[in-house]
Amino acid sequence: MIKMIGFDLDGTLLNSKGGVNKNTIEAIRAARKYNVKIIINTGRSIGRVEEISRSIDGYKFDDYIVTLNGAKIFKFSDDNLTEVVSKPFSEDQIKEIFKKAKDLKLKIFAYGVSGKKSFTNKKGSIIAIGMSKYNKLPLSKYDGTTLPTELFSKMIIRGSSKNITTFKKFLTKKEYIFTSASYPKTNPKILEVTAPGIDKLYALKMIAKEFGIKQSEIAYFGDGENDISSLKWVGSSFAMAEAPDQIKEVSKFRVEQGEGITEAILKFVEEHVDESHASNTILSDEAAPESKD
């Protein structure tokens, strides 16, 4: 019985217009009637997620929202959104990553832990300028030689294939979590990096524990590298039909974006309906008067 559903956003829950299909919203509402927990689990910052969560009634059900690949977790409470978990890089980690990036001529865009600023090692970087505007986060330059004015939650790093390959070896040795950027399509020249141990699965496990929900009772929908660990772990894993092969290979099911997700959610609802009917039948039988024959 599915009691919690996790959704990636880009390439998964969202349609081509950046919203959630009406049929999917109705399916989610049907699932909520049976107390199924709905978790948005994304690499986006909260400023680009809150409206989406509200569109699926997250504010009515005190939803958790996982952002920046698990580095920040938010929760609705009485229509107010509050940050409940923050797992940024340490000062030493930030400095060593920026130093290595400088050696390899890599460009960095970093989300400040305050949620109000962003940082880059190259002020003229197209990716940094674009991400700053996209997230509406003022951009400042940071070269890594001094202590940062604030810690960073997630970094996006770009470079040549050769230098990114070398950088991956450094990240692996230092136990940082990294995946290739997956939207609008997988790009091995761009990495999303978070602190050691921090990823979407870390957040999913934490929330499941909070609700006392078992691994087998969780479903997850995703399409990117940053979804792999979650797809491997949950009881019911769904890859999008258009996802790369490596994503589909670790998932139990494949569904079409949009209606495929809707149909899967409704099947979970049917299981709850059947269980409810079975329970009511048992209670009715127990309450029935004994025959005096």
mmCIF file of C-alpha atoms in Angstrom:
data_model
loop_
_atom_site.group_PDB
_atom_site.id
_atom_site.type_symbol
_atom_site.label_atom_id
_atom_site.label_comp_id
_atom_site.label_asym_id
_atom_site.label_seq_id
_atom_site.Cartn_x
_atom_site.Cartn_y
_atom_site.Cartn_z
ATOM 1 C CA MET A 1 0.000 0.000 0.000
ATOM 2 C CA ILE A 2 1.542 3.319 -1.096
ATOM 3 C CA LYS A 3 1.517 5.934 1.676
ATOM 4 C CA MET A 4 3.972 8.479 0.261
ATOM 5 C CA ILE A 5 4.725 9.646 -3.286
ATOM 6 C CA GLY A 6 7.826 11.604 -4.273
ATOM 7 C CA PHE A 7 7.939 13.629 -7.485
ATOM 8 C CA ASP A 8 10.782 15.157 -9.421
ATOM 9 C CA LEU A 9 9.583 18.297 -11.221
ATOM 10 C CA ASP A 10 11.333 19.098 -14.503
ATOM 11 C CA GLY A 11 10.763 16.376 -17.048
ATOM 12 C CA THR A 12 8.460 14.527 -14.644
ATOM 13 C CA LEU A 13 5.555 16.180 -12.800
ATOM 14 C CA LEU A 14 5.598 19.402 -14.831
ATOM 15 C CA ASN A 15 4.174 19.730 -18.328
ATOM 16 C CA SER A 16 5.703 21.711 -21.197
ATOM 17 C CA LYS A 17 4.126 24.914 -19.836
ATOM 18 C CA GLY A 18 5.766 24.495 -16.443
ATOM 19 C CA GLY A 19 2.596 23.519 -14.593
ATOM 20 C CA VAL A 20 0.916 20.344 -13.379
ATOM 21 C CA ASN A 21 -1.809 18.804 -15.556
ATOM 22 C CA LYS A 22 -5.353 19.211 -14.191
ATOM 23 C CA ASN A 23 -5.965 15.452 -14.271
ATOM 24 C CA THR A 24 -2.801 14.873 -12.267
ATOM 25 C CA ILE A 25 -3.857 17.468 -9.694
ATOM 26 C CA GLU A 26 -7.205 15.706 -9.307
ATOM 27 C CA ALA A 27 -5.446 12.346 -8.911
ATOM 28 C CA ILE A 28 -3.196 13.824 -6.219
ATOM 29 C CA ARG A 29 -6.262 15.214 -4.438
ATOM 30 C CA ALA A 30 -7.848 11.764 -4.547
ATOM 31 C CA ALA A 31 -4.703 10.255 -3.014
ATOM 32 C CA ARG A 32 -4.653 12.879 -0.267
ATOM 33 C CA LYS A 33 -8.133 11.745 0.829
ATOM 34 C CA TYR A 34 -6.446 8.537 1.980
ATOM 35 C CA ASN A 35 -3.680 10.460 3.771
ATOM 36 C CA VAL A 36 -1.060 9.720 1.104
ATOM 37 C CA LYS A 37 1.860 12.120 1.634
ATOM 38 C CA ILE A 38 2.948 14.106 -1.432
ATOM 39 C CA ILE A 39 6.592 15.195 -1.637
ATOM 40 C CA ILE A 40 8.085 17.471 -4.286
ATOM 41 C CA ASN A 41 11.765 16.505 -4.580
ATOM 42 C CA THR A 42 13.702 18.800 -6.900
ATOM 43 C CA GLY A 43 17.003 20.428 -7.721
ATOM 44 C CA ARG A 44 15.260 23.795 -7.986
ATOM 45 C CA SER A 45 15.435 26.541 -5.375
ATOM 46 C CA ILE A 46 12.336 27.232 -3.270
ATOM 47 C CA GLY A 47 11.497 30.416 -5.160
ATOM 48 C CA ARG A 48 10.779 28.295 -8.226
ATOM 49 C CA VAL A 49 8.829 25.612 -6.355
ATOM 50 C CA GLU A 50 6.410 27.204 -3.880
ATOM 51 C CA GLU A 51 3.795 28.163 -6.480
ATOM 52 C CA ILE A 52 3.876 24.635 -7.921
ATOM 53 C CA SER A 53 3.357 23.115 -4.475
ATOM 54 C CA ARG A 54 0.429 25.446 -3.856
ATOM 55 C CA SER A 55 -1.141 24.363 -7.158
ATOM 56 C CA ILE A 56 -1.341 20.787 -5.816
ATOM 57 C CA ASP A 57 -2.668 21.972 -2.424
ATOM 58 C CA GLY A 58 0.585 21.554 -0.525
ATOM 59 C CA TYR A 59 -0.318 24.451 1.763
ATOM 60 C CA LYS A 60 -3.521 22.691 2.834
ATOM 61 C CA PHE A 61 -1.753 19.524 3.918
ATOM 62 C CA ASP A 62 1.462 20.850 5.511
ATOM 63 C CA ASP A 63 3.577 19.304 2.736
ATOM 64 C CA TYR A 64 7.332 18.970 2.900
ATOM 65 C CA ILE A 65 9.198 20.364 -0.121
ATOM 66 C CA VAL A 66 12.710 19.143 -0.921
ATOM 67 C CA THR A 67 14.840 21.638 -2.871
ATOM 68 C CA LEU A 68 18.401 21.935 -4.189
ATOM 69 C CA ASN A 69 18.770 18.142 -4.351
ATOM 70 C CA GLY A 70 18.174 17.726 -0.620
ATOM 71 C CA ALA A 71 20.308 20.620 0.635
ATOM 72 C CA LYS A 72 17.224 22.513 1.817
ATOM 73 C CA ILE A 73 13.878 21.170 3.008
ATOM 74 C CA PHE A 74 10.825 23.342 3.623
ATOM 75 C CA LYS A 75 7.458 22.653 5.216
ATOM 76 C CA PHE A 76 4.075 24.321 5.041
ATOM 77 C CA SER A 77 2.358 25.054 8.343
ATOM 78 C CA ASP A 78 -0.899 27.027 8.478
ATOM 79 C CA ASP A 79 -0.223 28.352 4.959
ATOM 80 C CA ASN A 80 3.249 29.559 5.965
ATOM 81 C CA LEU A 81 6.363 28.039 4.390
ATOM 82 C CA THR A 82 9.275 27.448 6.761
ATOM 83 C CA GLU A 83 12.782 26.116 6.186
ATOM 84 C CA VAL A 84 13.218 23.061 8.410
ATOM 85 C CA VAL A 85 16.503 21.557 7.161
ATOM 86 C CA SER A 86 19.606 23.190 5.694
ATOM 87 C CA LYS A 87 22.741 21.215 4.798
ATOM 88 C CA PRO A 88 25.242 23.579 3.131
ATOM 89 C CA PHE A 89 28.914 23.090 2.331
ATOM 90 C CA SER A 90 31.358 24.087 5.062
ATOM 91 C CA GLU A 91 33.763 26.998 4.557
ATOM 92 C CA ASP A 92 36.685 24.618 4.003
ATOM 93 C CA GLN A 93 34.701 22.590 1.482
ATOM 94 C CA ILE A 94 33.752 25.714 -0.441
ATOM 95 C CA LYS A 95 37.337 26.922 -0.599
ATOM 96 C CA GLU A 96 38.731 23.577 -1.766
ATOM 97 C CA ILE A 97 36.087 23.204 -4.483
ATOM 98 C CA PHE A 98 36.716 26.721 -5.781
ATOM 99 C CA LYS A 99 40.475 26.128 -5.761
ATOM 100 C CA LYS A 100 40.134 22.911 -7.747
ATOM 101 C CA ALA A 101 37.722 24.605 -10.139
ATOM 102 C CA LYS A 102 40.241 27.381 -10.720
ATOM 103 C CA ASP A 103 42.988 24.853 -11.473
ATOM 104 C CA LEU A 104 40.737 23.144 -14.024
ATOM 105 C CA LYS A 105 39.265 26.358 -15.454
ATOM 106 C CA LEU A 106 35.737 25.442 -14.436
ATOM 107 C CA LYS A 107 32.873 27.887 -14.014
ATOM 108 C CA ILE A 108 30.763 27.801 -10.841
ATOM 109 C CA PHE A 109 27.309 29.034 -9.963
ATOM 110 C CA ALA A 110 26.476 28.641 -6.253
ATOM 111 C CA TYR A 111 23.231 29.083 -4.325
ATOM 112 C CA GLY A 112 23.809 31.084 -1.138
ATOM 113 C CA VAL A 113 22.434 29.477 2.017
ATOM 114 C CA SER A 114 20.387 32.600 2.773
ATOM 115 C CA GLY A 115 18.244 31.912 -0.278
ATOM 116 C CA LYS A 116 18.692 35.549 -1.279
ATOM 117 C CA LYS A 117 22.023 35.564 -3.139
ATOM 118 C CA SER A 118 24.046 33.591 -5.651
ATOM 119 C CA PHE A 119 27.773 33.456 -6.321
ATOM 120 C CA THR A 120 30.179 32.732 -9.167
ATOM 121 C CA ASN A 121 33.923 32.464 -9.671
ATOM 122 C CA LYS A 122 33.640 34.142 -13.080
ATOM 123 C CA LYS A 123 31.356 37.189 -13.181
ATOM 124 C CA GLY A 124 30.973 37.026 -16.973
ATOM 125 C CA SER A 125 29.951 33.366 -16.964
ATOM 126 C CA ILE A 126 26.903 32.852 -19.171
ATOM 127 C CA ILE A 127 25.621 29.978 -17.035
ATOM 128 C CA ALA A 128 25.990 32.025 -13.827
ATOM 129 C CA ILE A 129 24.250 35.058 -15.303
ATOM 130 C CA GLY A 130 21.458 32.887 -16.684
ATOM 131 C CA MET A 131 20.930 30.965 -13.437
ATOM 132 C CA SER A 132 20.990 34.194 -11.418
ATOM 133 C CA LYS A 133 18.229 35.723 -13.533
ATOM 134 C CA TYR A 134 16.268 32.467 -13.705
ATOM 135 C CA ASN A 135 16.244 32.130 -9.905
ATOM 136 C CA LYS A 136 15.990 35.888 -9.241
ATOM 137 C CA LEU A 137 19.077 35.757 -7.017
ATOM 138 C CA PRO A 138 21.514 38.713 -7.204
ATOM 139 C CA LEU A 139 24.945 37.503 -8.354
ATOM 140 C CA SER A 140 28.253 38.231 -6.581
ATOM 141 C CA LYS A 141 31.785 37.157 -7.429
ATOM 142 C CA TYR A 142 33.702 34.889 -5.063
ATOM 143 C CA ASP A 143 37.170 33.594 -5.933
ATOM 144 C CA GLY A 144 37.641 31.074 -3.123
ATOM 145 C CA THR A 145 40.736 32.685 -1.606
ATOM 146 C CA THR A 146 38.915 34.186 1.381
ATOM 147 C CA LEU A 147 36.080 33.051 3.627
ATOM 148 C CA PRO A 148 32.725 33.344 1.845
ATOM 149 C CA THR A 149 30.235 35.917 3.126
ATOM 150 C CA GLU A 150 27.761 33.048 3.511
ATOM 151 C CA LEU A 151 27.790 29.293 2.995
ATOM 152 C CA PHE A 152 26.577 27.673 -0.224
ATOM 153 C CA SER A 153 23.802 25.078 -0.483
ATOM 154 C CA LYS A 154 24.383 23.714 -3.985
ATOM 155 C CA MET A 155 26.830 24.390 -6.799
ATOM 156 C CA ILE A 156 26.449 24.053 -10.547
ATOM 157 C CA ILE A 157 29.796 23.551 -12.257
ATOM 158 C CA ARG A 158 30.598 23.661 -15.963
ATOM 159 C CA GLY A 159 33.708 22.938 -17.992
ATOM 160 C CA SER A 160 35.248 20.929 -20.802
ATOM 161 C CA SER A 161 34.574 17.188 -20.919
ATOM 162 C CA LYS A 162 38.198 16.434 -20.062
ATOM 163 C CA ASN A 163 38.355 18.778 -17.083
ATOM 164 C CA ILE A 164 34.932 17.757 -15.776
ATOM 165 C CA THR A 165 36.094 14.126 -15.854
ATOM 166 C CA THR A 166 39.133 15.082 -13.767
ATOM 167 C CA PHE A 167 36.928 17.100 -11.426
ATOM 168 C CA LYS A 168 34.609 14.125 -10.914
ATOM 169 C CA LYS A 169 37.552 12.096 -9.621
ATOM 170 C CA PHE A 170 38.296 14.859 -7.118
ATOM 171 C CA LEU A 171 34.658 14.996 -5.999
ATOM 172 C CA THR A 172 34.486 11.220 -5.616
ATOM 173 C CA LYS A 173 37.654 11.145 -3.528
ATOM 174 C CA LYS A 174 36.276 13.868 -1.247
ATOM 175 C CA GLU A 175 32.858 12.100 -1.067
ATOM 176 C CA TYR A 176 30.858 15.010 -2.467
ATOM 177 C CA ILE A 177 27.536 14.151 -4.090
ATOM 178 C CA PHE A 178 27.323 15.026 -7.783
ATOM 179 C CA THR A 179 25.203 14.268 -10.831
ATOM 180 C CA SER A 180 25.113 15.505 -14.397
ATOM 181 C CA ALA A 181 22.585 18.249 -14.985
ATOM 182 C CA SER A 182 19.474 16.617 -16.428
ATOM 183 C CA TYR A 183 17.235 19.442 -17.642
ATOM 184 C CA PRO A 184 16.332 20.285 -20.325
ATOM 185 C CA LYS A 185 18.491 17.302 -21.257
ATOM 186 C CA THR A 186 21.369 15.418 -19.688
ATOM 187 C CA ASN A 187 24.599 17.381 -20.039
ATOM 188 C CA PRO A 188 27.777 15.644 -18.806
ATOM 189 C CA LYS A 189 29.671 18.941 -19.028
ATOM 190 C CA ILE A 190 27.532 20.428 -16.249
ATOM 191 C CA LEU A 191 27.477 19.023 -12.714
ATOM 192 C CA GLU A 192 25.156 19.646 -9.781
ATOM 193 C CA VAL A 193 27.128 19.265 -6.535
ATOM 194 C CA THR A 194 26.008 19.049 -2.905
ATOM 195 C CA ALA A 195 27.779 18.370 0.380
ATOM 196 C CA PRO A 196 28.785 14.792 1.324
ATOM 197 C CA GLY A 197 25.764 12.625 2.111
ATOM 198 C CA ILE A 198 23.230 15.169 0.870
ATOM 199 C CA ASP A 199 20.963 14.166 -1.992
ATOM 200 C CA LYS A 200 17.300 13.639 -2.794
ATOM 201 C CA LEU A 201 17.302 10.228 -1.120
ATOM 202 C CA TYR A 202 18.697 11.681 2.120
ATOM 203 C CA ALA A 203 15.678 13.999 2.246
ATOM 204 C CA LEU A 204 13.201 11.302 1.238
ATOM 205 C CA LYS A 205 14.412 8.972 3.999
ATOM 206 C CA MET A 206 14.256 11.742 6.593
ATOM 207 C CA ILE A 207 10.651 12.596 5.727
ATOM 208 C CA ALA A 208 9.592 8.937 5.583
ATOM 209 C CA LYS A 209 11.033 8.423 9.062
ATOM 210 C CA GLU A 210 9.143 11.471 10.320
ATOM 211 C CA PHE A 211 5.857 9.901 9.216
ATOM 212 C CA GLY A 212 6.767 6.329 10.135
ATOM 213 C CA ILE A 213 6.391 5.229 6.517
ATOM 214 C CA LYS A 214 8.220 2.116 5.331
ATOM 215 C CA GLN A 215 10.464 1.923 2.275
ATOM 216 C CA SER A 216 8.000 -0.472 0.617
ATOM 217 C CA GLU A 217 5.194 2.069 1.074
ATOM 218 C CA ILE A 218 6.871 4.785 -1.000
ATOM 219 C CA ALA A 219 6.531 5.483 -4.731
ATOM 220 C CA TYR A 220 8.847 7.801 -6.632
ATOM 221 C CA PHE A 221 8.686 9.373 -10.097
ATOM 222 C CA GLY A 222 11.804 10.765 -11.781
ATOM 223 C CA ASP A 223 13.810 11.167 -14.959
ATOM 224 C CA GLY A 224 17.287 12.423 -14.051
ATOM 225 C CA GLU A 225 20.602 11.309 -12.583
ATOM 226 C CA ASN A 226 19.743 13.057 -9.332
ATOM 227 C CA ASP A 227 16.731 10.727 -9.021
ATOM 228 C CA ILE A 228 18.659 7.457 -9.355
ATOM 229 C CA SER A 229 19.353 6.856 -5.657
ATOM 230 C CA SER A 230 15.682 7.457 -4.792
ATOM 231 C CA LEU A 231 14.429 5.264 -7.635
ATOM 232 C CA LYS A 232 16.701 2.443 -6.488
ATOM 233 C CA TRP A 233 15.563 2.674 -2.872
ATOM 234 C CA VAL A 234 11.775 3.054 -2.927
ATOM 235 C CA GLY A 235 9.311 0.194 -3.125
ATOM 236 C CA SER A 236 7.696 1.413 -6.364
ATOM 237 C CA SER A 237 9.907 3.325 -8.802
ATOM 238 C CA PHE A 238 8.653 5.014 -11.962
ATOM 239 C CA ALA A 239 10.926 6.369 -14.691
ATOM 240 C CA MET A 240 9.586 8.628 -17.385
ATOM 241 C CA ALA A 241 9.366 6.977 -20.801
ATOM 242 C CA GLU A 242 11.633 9.674 -22.266
ATOM 243 C CA ALA A 243 14.259 9.340 -19.516
ATOM 244 C CA PRO A 244 17.794 8.153 -20.362
ATOM 245 C CA ASP A 245 18.320 4.388 -20.332
ATOM 246 C CA GLN A 246 20.316 4.504 -17.082
ATOM 247 C CA ILE A 247 17.266 5.936 -15.318
ATOM 248 C CA LYS A 248 14.869 3.390 -16.776
ATOM 249 C CA GLU A 249 17.215 0.528 -15.932
ATOM 250 C CA VAL A 250 17.013 1.209 -12.183
ATOM 251 C CA SER A 251 13.221 1.668 -12.161
ATOM 252 C CA LYS A 252 10.542 -0.999 -11.844
ATOM 253 C CA PHE A 253 8.065 0.807 -14.087
ATOM 254 C CA ARG A 254 8.032 3.235 -17.001
ATOM 255 C CA VAL A 255 5.247 5.747 -17.549
ATOM 256 C CA GLU A 256 4.507 8.586 -19.919
ATOM 257 C CA GLN A 257 4.873 12.069 -18.535
ATOM 258 C CA GLY A 258 1.443 13.517 -17.751
ATOM 259 C CA GLU A 259 -1.317 10.943 -18.118
ATOM 260 C CA GLY A 260 1.007 8.056 -17.282
ATOM 261 C CA ILE A 261 1.702 9.615 -13.889
ATOM 262 C CA THR A 262 -2.002 10.308 -13.373
ATOM 263 C CA GLU A 263 -2.933 6.681 -14.081
ATOM 264 C CA ALA A 264 -0.275 5.391 -11.691
ATOM 265 C CA ILE A 265 -1.534 7.635 -8.871
ATOM 266 C CA LEU A 266 -5.113 6.498 -9.446
ATOM 267 C CA LYS A 267 -4.009 2.868 -9.152
ATOM 268 C CA PHE A 268 -2.575 3.700 -5.720
ATOM 269 C CA VAL A 269 -5.927 5.269 -4.840
ATOM 270 C CA GLU A 270 -7.773 2.128 -5.985
ATOM 271 C CA GLU A 271 -5.674 0.060 -3.578
ATOM 272 C CA HIS A 272 -6.737 2.327 -0.717
ATOM 273 C CA VAL A 273 -10.377 2.141 -1.813
ATOM 274 C CA ASP A 274 -10.241 -1.671 -1.921
ATOM 275 C CA GLU A 275 -8.576 -1.770 1.501
ATOM 276 C CA SER A 276 -11.205 0.581 2.913
ATOM 277 C CA HIS A 277 -14.037 -1.540 1.534
ATOM 278 C CA ALA A 278 -12.465 -4.703 2.924
ATOM 279 C CA SER A 279 -12.097 -3.111 6.363
ATOM 280 C CA ASN A 280 -15.706 -1.921 6.329
ATOM 281 C CA THR A 281 -16.889 -5.411 5.390
ATOM 282 C CA ILE A 282 -14.991 -6.957 8.299
ATOM 283 C CA LEU A 283 -16.410 -4.378 10.719
ATOM 284 C CA SER A 284 -19.938 -4.997 9.412
ATOM 285 C CA ASP A 285 -19.551 -8.745 9.863
ATOM 286 C CA GLU A 286 -18.280 -8.295 13.421
ATOM 287 C CA ALA A 287 -21.192 -5.997 14.270
ATOM 288 C CA ALA A 288 -23.867 -8.277 12.790
ATOM 289 C CA PRO A 289 -26.080 -10.021 15.407
ATOM 290 C CA GLU A 290 -25.570 -13.729 15.882
ATOM 291 C CA SER A 291 -28.195 -16.037 14.397
ATOM 292 C CA LYS A 292 -30.545 -17.666 16.942
ATOM 293 C CA ASP A 293 -31.261 -20.662 14.733
#
